[in-house]
Short mmCIF file of C-alpha atoms in Angstrom, two decimals:
data_model
loop_
_atom_site.label_atom_id
_atom_site.label_comp_id
_atom_site.label_asym_id
_atom_site.label_seq_id
_atom_site.Cartn_x
_atom_site.Cartn_y
_atom_site.Cartn_z
CA MET A 300 -39.59 -112.70 69.39
CA SER A 301 -35.78 -112.41 69.53
CA THR A 302 -36.02 -110.03 72.52
CA LEU A 303 -38.20 -112.49 74.46
CA ARG A 304 -36.07 -115.60 73.88
CA PRO A 305 -33.14 -114.80 76.25
CA SER A 306 -35.51 -114.04 79.11
CA THR A 307 -37.45 -117.27 78.44
CA VAL A 308 -34.20 -119.26 78.45
CA ALA A 309 -33.16 -117.53 81.67
CA VAL A 310 -36.47 -118.48 83.32
CA HIS A 311 -36.06 -122.14 82.29
CA GLU A 312 -32.45 -122.18 83.50
CA GLU A 313 -33.57 -120.68 86.82
CA GLU A 314 -36.31 -123.34 87.15
CA ASP A 315 -33.79 -126.11 86.36
CA ALA A 316 -31.43 -124.68 88.97
CA LYS A 317 -34.22 -124.62 91.58
CA VAL A 318 -35.19 -128.24 90.81
CA ALA A 319 -31.54 -129.31 90.94
CA ALA A 320 -31.07 -127.54 94.29
CA LEU A 321 -34.22 -129.14 95.68
CA ASN A 322 -33.15 -132.58 94.48
CA HIS A 323 -29.66 -131.98 95.91
CA GLN A 324 -31.17 -131.50 99.38
CA ASP A 325 -33.11 -134.77 99.14
CA LEU A 326 -30.24 -136.94 97.86
CA ASP A 327 -28.55 -139.54 100.05
CA ALA A 328 -24.74 -139.90 100.09
CA GLY A 329 -24.79 -142.63 97.40
CA ALA A 330 -26.68 -140.51 94.88
CA LEU A 331 -24.87 -137.31 95.86
CA PHE A 332 -21.28 -138.57 95.68
CA VAL A 333 -21.34 -141.56 93.28
CA LEU A 334 -24.14 -140.68 90.82
CA LYS A 335 -23.23 -137.03 90.20
CA SER A 336 -25.38 -135.52 87.41
CA LYS A 337 -22.68 -133.50 85.63
CA GLY A 338 -22.07 -135.36 82.35
CA SER A 339 -23.03 -134.81 78.71
CA TRP A 340 -24.52 -137.24 76.19
CA VAL A 341 -20.98 -137.92 74.91
CA HIS A 342 -19.92 -139.06 78.39
CA ALA A 343 -23.03 -141.26 78.56
CA GLY A 344 -21.92 -142.80 75.25
CA TYR A 345 -18.53 -143.65 76.78
CA HIS A 346 -20.16 -145.23 79.87
CA LEU A 347 -22.65 -147.22 77.75
CA THR A 348 -19.94 -148.50 75.42
CA THR A 349 -17.73 -149.66 78.29
CA SER A 350 -20.64 -151.45 80.00
CA ILE A 351 -21.79 -153.28 76.83
CA VAL A 352 -18.76 -153.63 74.51
CA ALA A 353 -16.63 -155.75 76.85
CA PRO A 354 -14.31 -158.75 76.29
CA ALA A 355 -17.36 -161.03 76.57
CA LEU A 356 -17.79 -160.28 72.84
CA LEU A 357 -14.75 -162.52 72.22
CA SER A 358 -17.06 -165.45 73.10
CA LEU A 359 -19.45 -164.72 70.21
CA PRO A 360 -17.76 -167.10 67.70
CA TYR A 361 -18.16 -169.84 70.34
CA ALA A 362 -21.90 -169.04 70.58
CA PHE A 363 -22.09 -169.45 66.78
CA THR A 364 -20.79 -173.04 67.10
CA PHE A 365 -24.14 -173.98 68.71
CA LEU A 366 -26.27 -171.95 66.29
CA GLY A 367 -24.62 -172.08 62.86
CA TRP A 368 -24.44 -169.20 60.37
CA THR A 369 -28.10 -168.32 59.86
CA ALA A 370 -29.34 -168.63 63.46
CA GLY A 371 -26.12 -167.04 64.80
CA ILE A 372 -26.36 -163.89 62.70
CA LEU A 373 -30.14 -163.71 63.26
CA CYS A 374 -29.70 -163.90 67.09
CA LEU A 375 -26.98 -161.23 66.91
CA VAL A 376 -29.24 -158.89 64.90
CA ILE A 377 -32.29 -159.52 67.14
CA GLY A 378 -30.17 -158.95 70.25
CA ALA A 379 -28.96 -155.59 68.90
CA LEU A 380 -32.45 -154.44 67.85
CA VAL A 381 -34.24 -155.53 71.04
CA THR A 382 -31.64 -154.11 73.46
CA PHE A 383 -31.38 -150.79 71.57
CA TYR A 384 -35.19 -150.58 71.66
CA SER A 385 -35.41 -151.61 75.35
CA TYR A 386 -32.70 -149.20 76.47
CA ASN A 387 -34.46 -146.36 74.65
CA LEU A 388 -37.77 -147.29 76.31
CA ILE A 389 -36.21 -147.22 79.78
CA SER A 390 -34.62 -143.87 78.95
CA LEU A 391 -38.02 -142.44 77.88
CA VAL A 392 -39.58 -143.63 81.15
CA LEU A 393 -36.76 -141.97 83.12
CA GLU A 394 -37.19 -138.72 81.15
CA HIS A 395 -40.96 -138.78 81.76
CA HIS A 396 -40.53 -139.09 85.53
CA ALA A 397 -37.82 -136.39 85.50
CA GLN A 398 -40.26 -134.00 83.79
CA LEU A 399 -42.83 -134.78 86.50
CA GLY A 400 -40.28 -133.62 89.08
CA ARG A 401 -39.11 -137.03 90.31
CA ARG A 402 -35.87 -138.03 88.65
CA HIS A 403 -34.91 -141.67 89.21
CA LEU A 404 -31.19 -142.20 89.65
CA ARG A 405 -31.26 -145.99 90.28
CA PHE A 406 -32.95 -149.05 88.82
CA ARG A 407 -34.51 -149.93 92.17
CA ASP A 408 -35.97 -146.40 92.46
CA MET A 409 -37.79 -146.96 89.16
CA ALA A 410 -39.13 -150.34 90.30
CA HIS A 411 -40.16 -148.82 93.66
CA ASP A 412 -42.25 -146.11 91.96
CA ILE A 413 -43.64 -148.08 89.01
CA LEU A 414 -44.10 -151.62 90.41
CA GLY A 415 -44.22 -150.97 94.15
CA PRO A 416 -41.77 -150.82 97.11
CA LYS A 417 -41.33 -154.59 97.47
CA TRP A 418 -40.33 -155.01 93.81
CA GLY A 419 -37.55 -152.46 94.22
CA ARG A 420 -36.27 -153.81 97.52
CA TYR A 421 -36.62 -157.58 97.09
CA PHE A 422 -36.42 -158.19 93.32
CA VAL A 423 -34.78 -155.49 91.18
CA GLY A 424 -32.26 -154.29 93.81
CA PRO A 425 -30.85 -157.77 94.67
CA ILE A 426 -30.85 -158.92 91.02
CA GLN A 427 -28.99 -155.82 89.87
CA PHE A 428 -26.46 -156.17 92.69
CA MET A 429 -25.94 -159.87 91.81
CA VAL A 430 -25.47 -159.11 88.08
CA CYS A 431 -23.11 -156.17 88.61
CA TYR A 432 -20.99 -157.80 91.31
CA GLY A 433 -20.92 -161.01 89.25
CA ALA A 434 -19.58 -158.95 86.33
CA VAL A 435 -16.82 -157.54 88.58
CA VAL A 436 -15.80 -161.09 89.63
CA ALA A 437 -15.91 -162.27 85.99
CA CYS A 438 -13.73 -159.32 84.84
CA THR A 439 -11.20 -160.06 87.59
CA LEU A 440 -11.05 -163.75 86.62
CA LEU A 441 -10.75 -163.02 82.89
CA GLY A 442 -8.09 -160.38 83.59
CA GLY A 443 -6.10 -163.01 85.50
CA GLN A 444 -6.52 -165.53 82.66
CA CYS A 445 -5.27 -163.01 80.07
CA MET A 446 -2.27 -162.17 82.27
CA LYS A 447 -1.49 -165.88 82.60
CA ALA A 448 -1.73 -166.28 78.79
CA ILE A 449 0.87 -163.50 78.34
CA TYR A 450 3.10 -165.10 81.00
CA LEU A 451 3.00 -168.58 79.44
CA LEU A 452 3.64 -167.17 75.97
CA SER A 453 6.75 -165.41 77.30
CA ASN A 454 7.76 -168.22 79.67
CA PRO A 455 6.25 -171.58 78.59
CA ASN A 456 7.73 -173.44 81.58
CA GLY A 457 6.61 -170.85 84.14
CA THR A 458 5.25 -172.08 87.47
CA MET A 459 3.00 -169.17 88.48
CA LYS A 460 -0.63 -170.20 89.10
CA LEU A 461 -3.84 -168.59 87.85
CA TYR A 462 -4.90 -167.32 91.28
CA GLU A 463 -1.64 -165.33 91.53
CA PHE A 464 -2.51 -163.43 88.34
CA VAL A 465 -6.07 -162.91 89.59
CA ILE A 466 -4.62 -161.30 92.74
CA ILE A 467 -2.34 -159.05 90.62
CA PHE A 468 -5.34 -157.90 88.56
CA GLY A 469 -7.28 -157.43 91.82
CA CYS A 470 -4.58 -155.00 93.00
CA LEU A 471 -5.16 -152.89 89.87
CA MET A 472 -8.90 -152.95 90.59
CA LEU A 473 -8.20 -151.93 94.19
CA ILE A 474 -6.61 -148.69 92.97
CA LEU A 475 -9.26 -147.92 90.33
CA ALA A 476 -12.12 -148.61 92.77
CA GLN A 477 -11.13 -145.49 94.74
CA ILE A 478 -12.12 -143.18 91.85
CA PRO A 479 -14.86 -141.21 93.61
CA SER A 480 -17.83 -141.08 91.19
CA PHE A 481 -19.30 -142.58 88.03
CA HIS A 482 -18.83 -139.22 86.27
CA SER A 483 -15.11 -139.32 87.19
CA LEU A 484 -14.73 -142.39 84.95
CA ARG A 485 -15.54 -140.49 81.74
CA HIS A 486 -11.91 -140.18 80.59
CA ILE A 487 -11.13 -143.79 81.51
CA ASN A 488 -14.22 -144.91 79.59
CA LEU A 489 -13.13 -142.93 76.51
CA ILE A 490 -9.84 -144.88 76.59
CA SER A 491 -11.91 -148.04 77.16
CA LEU A 492 -13.93 -147.29 73.99
CA VAL A 493 -10.68 -147.03 71.98
CA LEU A 494 -9.34 -150.24 73.57
CA CYS A 495 -12.44 -152.31 72.75
CA ILE A 496 -12.21 -151.23 69.10
CA ALA A 497 -8.47 -152.05 69.17
CA TYR A 498 -8.73 -155.62 70.50
CA SER A 499 -11.79 -156.33 68.32
CA ALA A 500 -9.80 -155.19 65.26
CA CYS A 501 -6.87 -157.38 66.40
CA ALA A 502 -9.13 -160.42 66.91
CA THR A 503 -10.80 -159.88 63.52
CA ALA A 504 -7.47 -159.38 61.69
CA ALA A 505 -5.92 -162.46 63.35
CA SER A 506 -8.95 -164.62 62.49
CA ILE A 507 -8.86 -163.52 58.83
CA HIS A 508 -5.08 -164.05 58.66
CA ILE A 509 -5.23 -167.55 60.20
CA GLY A 510 -8.38 -168.54 58.26
CA SER A 511 -6.77 -167.70 54.91
CA SER A 512 -3.33 -169.17 55.70
CA SER A 513 -1.96 -172.68 55.25
CA LYS A 514 -2.11 -173.12 59.06
CA ALA A 515 -5.90 -172.73 59.02
CA PRO A 516 -7.85 -175.59 60.64
CA GLU A 517 -10.27 -177.47 58.44
CA LYS A 518 -13.44 -175.38 58.32
CA ASP A 519 -16.44 -177.33 59.62
CA TYR A 520 -19.64 -175.43 60.34
CA SER A 521 -21.82 -178.41 61.23
CA LEU A 522 -23.51 -178.58 64.64
CA THR A 523 -21.98 -181.32 66.80
CA GLY A 524 -23.47 -183.57 69.52
CA ASN A 525 -26.75 -185.42 69.91
CA SER A 526 -30.19 -183.76 69.84
CA GLU A 527 -30.23 -183.00 73.57
CA ASP A 528 -26.76 -181.41 73.47
CA ARG A 529 -27.73 -179.34 70.44
CA ILE A 530 -30.93 -178.01 72.05
CA PHE A 531 -29.25 -177.06 75.33
CA GLY A 532 -26.25 -175.71 73.40
CA MET A 533 -28.58 -173.47 71.41
CA PHE A 534 -30.10 -171.97 74.57
CA ASN A 535 -26.64 -171.61 76.10
CA ALA A 536 -25.60 -169.67 73.01
CA ILE A 537 -28.67 -167.42 73.27
CA ALA A 538 -27.76 -166.75 76.93
CA ILE A 539 -24.17 -165.89 75.90
CA ILE A 540 -25.43 -163.40 73.26
CA ALA A 541 -28.01 -161.89 75.66
CA THR A 542 -25.35 -161.48 78.37
CA THR A 543 -22.94 -159.92 75.85
CA TYR A 544 -25.56 -157.27 75.01
CA GLY A 545 -26.46 -156.96 78.70
CA ASN A 546 -26.09 -153.74 80.67
CA GLY A 547 -28.19 -153.67 83.84
CA ILE A 548 -27.20 -150.10 84.80
CA ILE A 549 -29.04 -147.86 82.28
CA PRO A 550 -30.70 -145.69 85.03
CA GLU A 551 -27.37 -145.22 86.81
CA ILE A 552 -25.70 -144.15 83.54
CA GLN A 553 -28.56 -141.74 82.73
CA ALA A 554 -28.19 -140.40 86.29
CA THR A 555 -24.71 -139.08 85.37
CA ILE A 556 -26.22 -136.73 82.71
CA ALA A 557 -26.71 -133.11 83.74
CA PRO A 558 -30.35 -131.90 83.54
CA PRO A 559 -32.28 -131.43 81.36
CA VAL A 560 -31.80 -135.01 80.19
CA LYS A 561 -34.32 -135.10 77.31
CA GLY A 562 -32.90 -136.69 74.16
CA LYS A 563 -29.36 -137.01 75.49
CA MET A 564 -29.47 -140.73 76.24
CA PHE A 565 -30.62 -141.54 72.69
CA LYS A 566 -27.50 -139.82 71.32
CA GLY A 567 -25.34 -141.76 73.79
CA LEU A 568 -26.96 -145.03 72.73
CA CYS A 569 -26.30 -144.19 69.07
CA VAL A 570 -22.59 -143.75 69.87
CA CYS A 571 -22.60 -147.04 71.78
CA TYR A 572 -24.44 -149.10 69.16
CA THR A 573 -22.20 -147.80 66.36
CA VAL A 574 -19.29 -149.41 68.26
CA VAL A 575 -21.44 -152.48 69.07
CA THR A 576 -22.26 -153.08 65.40
CA VAL A 577 -18.64 -152.73 64.27
CA THR A 578 -17.12 -154.92 67.01
CA PHE A 579 -19.72 -157.64 67.66
CA PHE A 580 -20.37 -158.54 64.04
CA SER A 581 -16.73 -158.37 62.89
CA VAL A 582 -15.44 -160.60 65.71
CA ALA A 583 -18.35 -163.10 65.57
CA ILE A 584 -18.32 -163.55 61.78
CA SER A 585 -14.52 -163.59 61.25
CA GLY A 586 -13.92 -165.89 64.24
CA TYR A 587 -16.57 -168.42 63.21
CA TRP A 588 -15.45 -168.24 59.55
CA ALA A 589 -11.83 -169.01 60.51
CA PHE A 590 -12.37 -171.75 63.10
CA GLY A 591 -15.89 -173.11 62.51
CA ASN A 592 -17.16 -175.39 65.26
CA LYS A 593 -13.64 -175.48 66.80
CA ALA A 594 -13.99 -171.87 68.03
CA GLU A 595 -13.07 -171.74 71.73
CA GLY A 596 -14.91 -170.00 74.59
CA LEU A 597 -12.49 -167.09 74.14
CA ILE A 598 -11.43 -166.64 70.51
CA LEU A 599 -7.91 -165.55 71.57
CA THR A 600 -7.29 -169.18 72.64
CA ASN A 601 -7.62 -170.25 68.99
CA PHE A 602 -4.60 -168.13 68.06
CA LEU A 603 -2.39 -170.79 69.68
CA ASP A 604 -2.07 -174.34 68.36
CA ASN A 605 -0.63 -176.63 71.07
CA GLY A 606 1.18 -173.63 72.51
CA ASN A 607 2.53 -172.48 69.13
CA PRO A 608 1.31 -169.03 68.03
CA LEU A 609 -0.45 -168.92 64.63
CA VAL A 610 0.16 -165.17 64.42
CA PRO A 611 3.27 -163.25 65.58
CA LYS A 612 3.81 -163.55 69.33
CA TRP A 613 3.92 -159.76 69.80
CA PHE A 614 0.46 -159.53 68.20
CA ILE A 615 -1.08 -161.95 70.74
CA LEU A 616 0.67 -160.11 73.60
CA MET A 617 -0.68 -156.76 72.34
CA THR A 618 -4.25 -158.08 71.94
CA ASN A 619 -4.20 -159.55 75.47
CA ALA A 620 -2.79 -156.29 76.85
CA PHE A 621 -5.63 -154.28 75.25
CA THR A 622 -8.12 -156.79 76.70
CA ILE A 623 -6.65 -156.60 80.22
CA LEU A 624 -6.70 -152.81 80.26
CA GLN A 625 -10.31 -152.64 79.08
CA LEU A 626 -11.37 -155.31 81.58
CA SER A 627 -10.19 -153.04 84.40
CA ALA A 628 -12.43 -150.22 83.07
CA VAL A 629 -15.42 -152.58 82.68
CA GLY A 630 -14.89 -153.91 86.22
CA VAL A 631 -14.86 -150.39 87.70
CA VAL A 632 -18.04 -149.40 85.80
CA TYR A 633 -19.88 -152.43 87.23
CA LEU A 634 -18.55 -151.59 90.71
CA GLN A 635 -20.53 -148.32 90.69
CA PRO A 636 -23.89 -149.77 91.92
CA THR A 637 -21.98 -151.47 94.77
CA ASN A 638 -20.11 -148.24 95.51
CA GLU A 639 -23.41 -146.36 95.56
CA VAL A 640 -24.90 -148.80 98.10
CA LEU A 641 -21.75 -148.63 100.28
CA GLU A 642 -21.70 -144.81 100.12
CA ARG A 643 -25.40 -144.62 101.01
CA THR A 644 -24.87 -147.00 103.94
CA PHE A 645 -21.66 -145.59 105.40
CA GLY A 646 -21.49 -142.03 104.01
CA ASP A 647 -22.96 -138.81 105.37
CA ALA A 648 -24.59 -136.49 102.82
CA ARG A 649 -24.32 -133.55 105.25
CA SER A 650 -20.51 -133.77 105.37
CA ALA A 651 -18.17 -132.80 102.53
CA GLU A 652 -17.42 -135.55 99.97
CA PHE A 653 -13.71 -135.73 100.83
CA SER A 654 -14.02 -135.04 104.56
CA GLY A 655 -12.56 -137.61 106.96
CA ARG A 656 -16.13 -138.66 107.84
CA ASN A 657 -16.73 -139.85 104.25
CA ALA A 658 -13.23 -140.58 102.88
CA VAL A 659 -12.25 -143.18 105.52
CA PRO A 660 -15.43 -145.35 105.29
CA ARG A 661 -15.23 -145.04 101.47
CA LEU A 662 -11.64 -146.31 101.36
CA ILE A 663 -12.33 -149.21 103.74
CA SER A 664 -15.66 -150.34 102.23
CA ARG A 665 -14.55 -150.14 98.59
CA SER A 666 -11.29 -151.93 99.35
CA LEU A 667 -13.16 -154.73 101.14
CA SER A 668 -15.56 -155.00 98.20
CA VAL A 669 -12.66 -155.51 95.75
CA VAL A 670 -10.84 -157.91 98.09
CA ILE A 671 -13.99 -160.09 98.33
CA SER A 672 -14.55 -160.10 94.53
CA THR A 673 -10.87 -160.95 93.92
CA THR A 674 -11.02 -163.78 96.47
CA ILE A 675 -14.13 -165.24 94.79
CA ALA A 676 -12.44 -165.02 91.35
CA ALA A 677 -9.28 -166.72 92.65
CA MET A 678 -11.22 -169.46 94.49
CA LEU A 679 -13.71 -170.20 91.71
CA PRO A 680 -11.93 -170.25 88.32
CA PHE A 681 -15.07 -171.98 86.97
CA PHE A 682 -17.06 -168.80 87.76
CA GLY A 683 -17.94 -168.49 84.06
CA ASP A 684 -20.46 -171.34 84.49
CA ILE A 685 -21.99 -169.60 87.51
CA ASN A 686 -22.07 -166.30 85.63
CA ALA A 687 -24.16 -167.94 82.90
CA VAL A 688 -26.86 -168.60 85.53
CA ILE A 689 -26.55 -165.04 86.84
CA GLY A 690 -26.86 -163.76 83.26
CA ALA A 691 -30.02 -165.78 82.62
CA PHE A 692 -31.65 -164.74 85.92
CA GLY A 693 -30.29 -161.17 85.86
CA PHE A 694 -29.64 -159.65 82.43
CA MET A 695 -32.80 -161.12 80.89
CA PRO A 696 -35.19 -159.40 83.38
CA LEU A 697 -33.22 -156.14 83.70
CA ASP A 698 -32.50 -155.55 80.00
CA PHE A 699 -35.22 -157.36 78.05
CA ILE A 700 -38.32 -157.66 80.25
CA LEU A 701 -38.51 -154.79 82.77
CA PRO A 702 -37.98 -151.94 80.24
CA VAL A 703 -41.06 -152.92 78.19
CA VAL A 704 -43.10 -153.51 81.38
CA PHE A 705 -42.06 -150.10 82.77
CA PHE A 706 -43.02 -148.41 79.47
CA ASN A 707 -46.48 -150.03 79.30
CA LEU A 708 -47.24 -149.22 82.94
CA THR A 709 -45.96 -145.62 82.68
CA PHE A 710 -47.40 -144.50 79.32
CA LYS A 711 -50.33 -146.96 79.19
CA PRO A 712 -50.45 -147.32 75.38
CA SER A 713 -53.77 -148.47 73.90
CA LYS A 714 -54.25 -152.24 73.80
CA LYS A 715 -54.99 -151.79 70.10
CA SER A 716 -51.63 -150.12 69.41
CA PRO A 717 -48.71 -152.09 67.88
CA ILE A 718 -46.26 -150.88 70.55
CA PHE A 719 -48.36 -152.40 73.37
CA TRP A 720 -48.36 -155.84 71.75
CA LEU A 721 -44.72 -155.60 70.65
CA ASN A 722 -43.78 -154.95 74.29
CA ILE A 723 -45.95 -157.83 75.52
CA ILE A 724 -44.38 -160.21 72.98
CA ILE A 725 -40.84 -159.15 73.97
CA ALA A 726 -41.64 -159.62 77.69
CA VAL A 727 -43.21 -163.09 77.18
CA VAL A 728 -40.59 -164.42 74.72
CA PHE A 729 -37.61 -163.30 76.81
CA SER A 730 -39.20 -164.54 80.05
CA ILE A 731 -39.43 -168.02 78.48
CA LEU A 732 -35.90 -167.75 77.05
CA GLY A 733 -34.57 -166.62 80.45
CA VAL A 734 -36.03 -169.65 82.24
CA ILE A 735 -34.77 -172.11 79.59
CA ALA A 736 -31.33 -170.46 79.49
CA ALA A 737 -31.11 -170.73 83.30
CA ILE A 738 -31.96 -174.45 83.10
CA ALA A 739 -29.30 -174.91 80.38
CA ALA A 740 -26.72 -173.06 82.51
CA VAL A 741 -27.52 -175.16 85.61
CA ARG A 742 -27.22 -178.31 83.46
CA GLN A 743 -23.77 -177.15 82.29
CA ILE A 744 -22.69 -176.66 85.92
CA SER A 745 -23.79 -180.22 86.76
CA LEU A 746 -21.80 -181.57 83.77
CA ASP A 747 -18.67 -179.60 84.67
CA ALA A 748 -18.93 -180.07 88.45
CA LYS A 749 -16.56 -183.07 88.44
CA ASN A 750 -13.75 -180.76 87.26
CA TYR A 751 -14.36 -178.04 89.88
CA ARG A 752 -11.59 -177.44 92.41
CA LEU A 753 -10.98 -174.38 94.57
CA PHE A 754 -8.01 -172.28 93.40
CA ALA A 755 -7.63 -174.60 90.37
CA ASN A 756 -4.90 -173.61 87.91
CA VAL A 757 -6.90 -173.71 84.68
#
């Protein structure tokens, strides 16, 4: 048997090479240049962690203020279990189609093949673009807000406005956006993984320090507001948690893995969810324990009391710096679907990747994309409210509903099997939650609308 094994391996490698060469000929410029399939499962773990473990997790204590201890922890656990399950299902569907000789590199390609051409073009494609570009705008806005926090801590009487910091962060994004492919981000996303652990540890340590000190606010874990406010607050909190676990680019991340892909994405997800478990639960529990129902939309805000730091000033500066740096990595990851569309539209797969024919349109289109997202972030500092609607309409279908639908339609499990009914229950429950969360988010916009001003310095 030992004499046969090398030749068998050689045959399989030759077959893989032939399939790869055949696929290479069929790829458009977007798939060829942006979604290069050269990575390992470790690289996929870095990409997954950056796309999920983002500074949005610093809002989890705020979500707990609408849910309380029991419901808050339960929602956090359910969110982790359902998304880990859903992301594995979508990975299995992708592996199945790859084994059949048609490897899907994009979410819309999956929808096109499994649901039909119109679903890919008019539903999944636009929703994914809206979610990912919305995430880029949100990262740019939050990056500007963190920069402003550092500035005011160093210079309390400073006169610089929020939109100026948003533009500064946009300039950083402008440089990073030129990184050619998703695979090229693997080293940046390793640093991003370290950074998200770092600022989560800082946020947790600061919360524990403040909560156990004499400066600690009075701990009140009761739910505030009337019945209507509590109900809508609860659904808002569920939307925050769902968006925090949201990804929306699982097929694009799996596309960066070199064939054969079987089993590699599961390992990457295990890396990612190890970090998710450590960061999400530590920040949510410590932040809510320390500040109770006074936890702010971003827990870092609670570290200041009327402008006076409750922990050493250098510690707040360091935590904000870690957050800003990771936000730039998250923003660039969520730019990749946009970059892929731009490359497919303006690039030429028959020319070399760095030829003048491809490099000039790439530079212009990506720069314009970042300029537009930065302008939106500077103009609409209340974009967080809008992003809640995008999250409800976008992350819920892409991450909770479509994976289970794709699995049932692809593998056709028996209607008597538990997995069939589990998938149906997940699809129905999260469809209902998505609609209610969208209504709650629209209601919040109507309540906050009186405070909206373009280029407001908030």
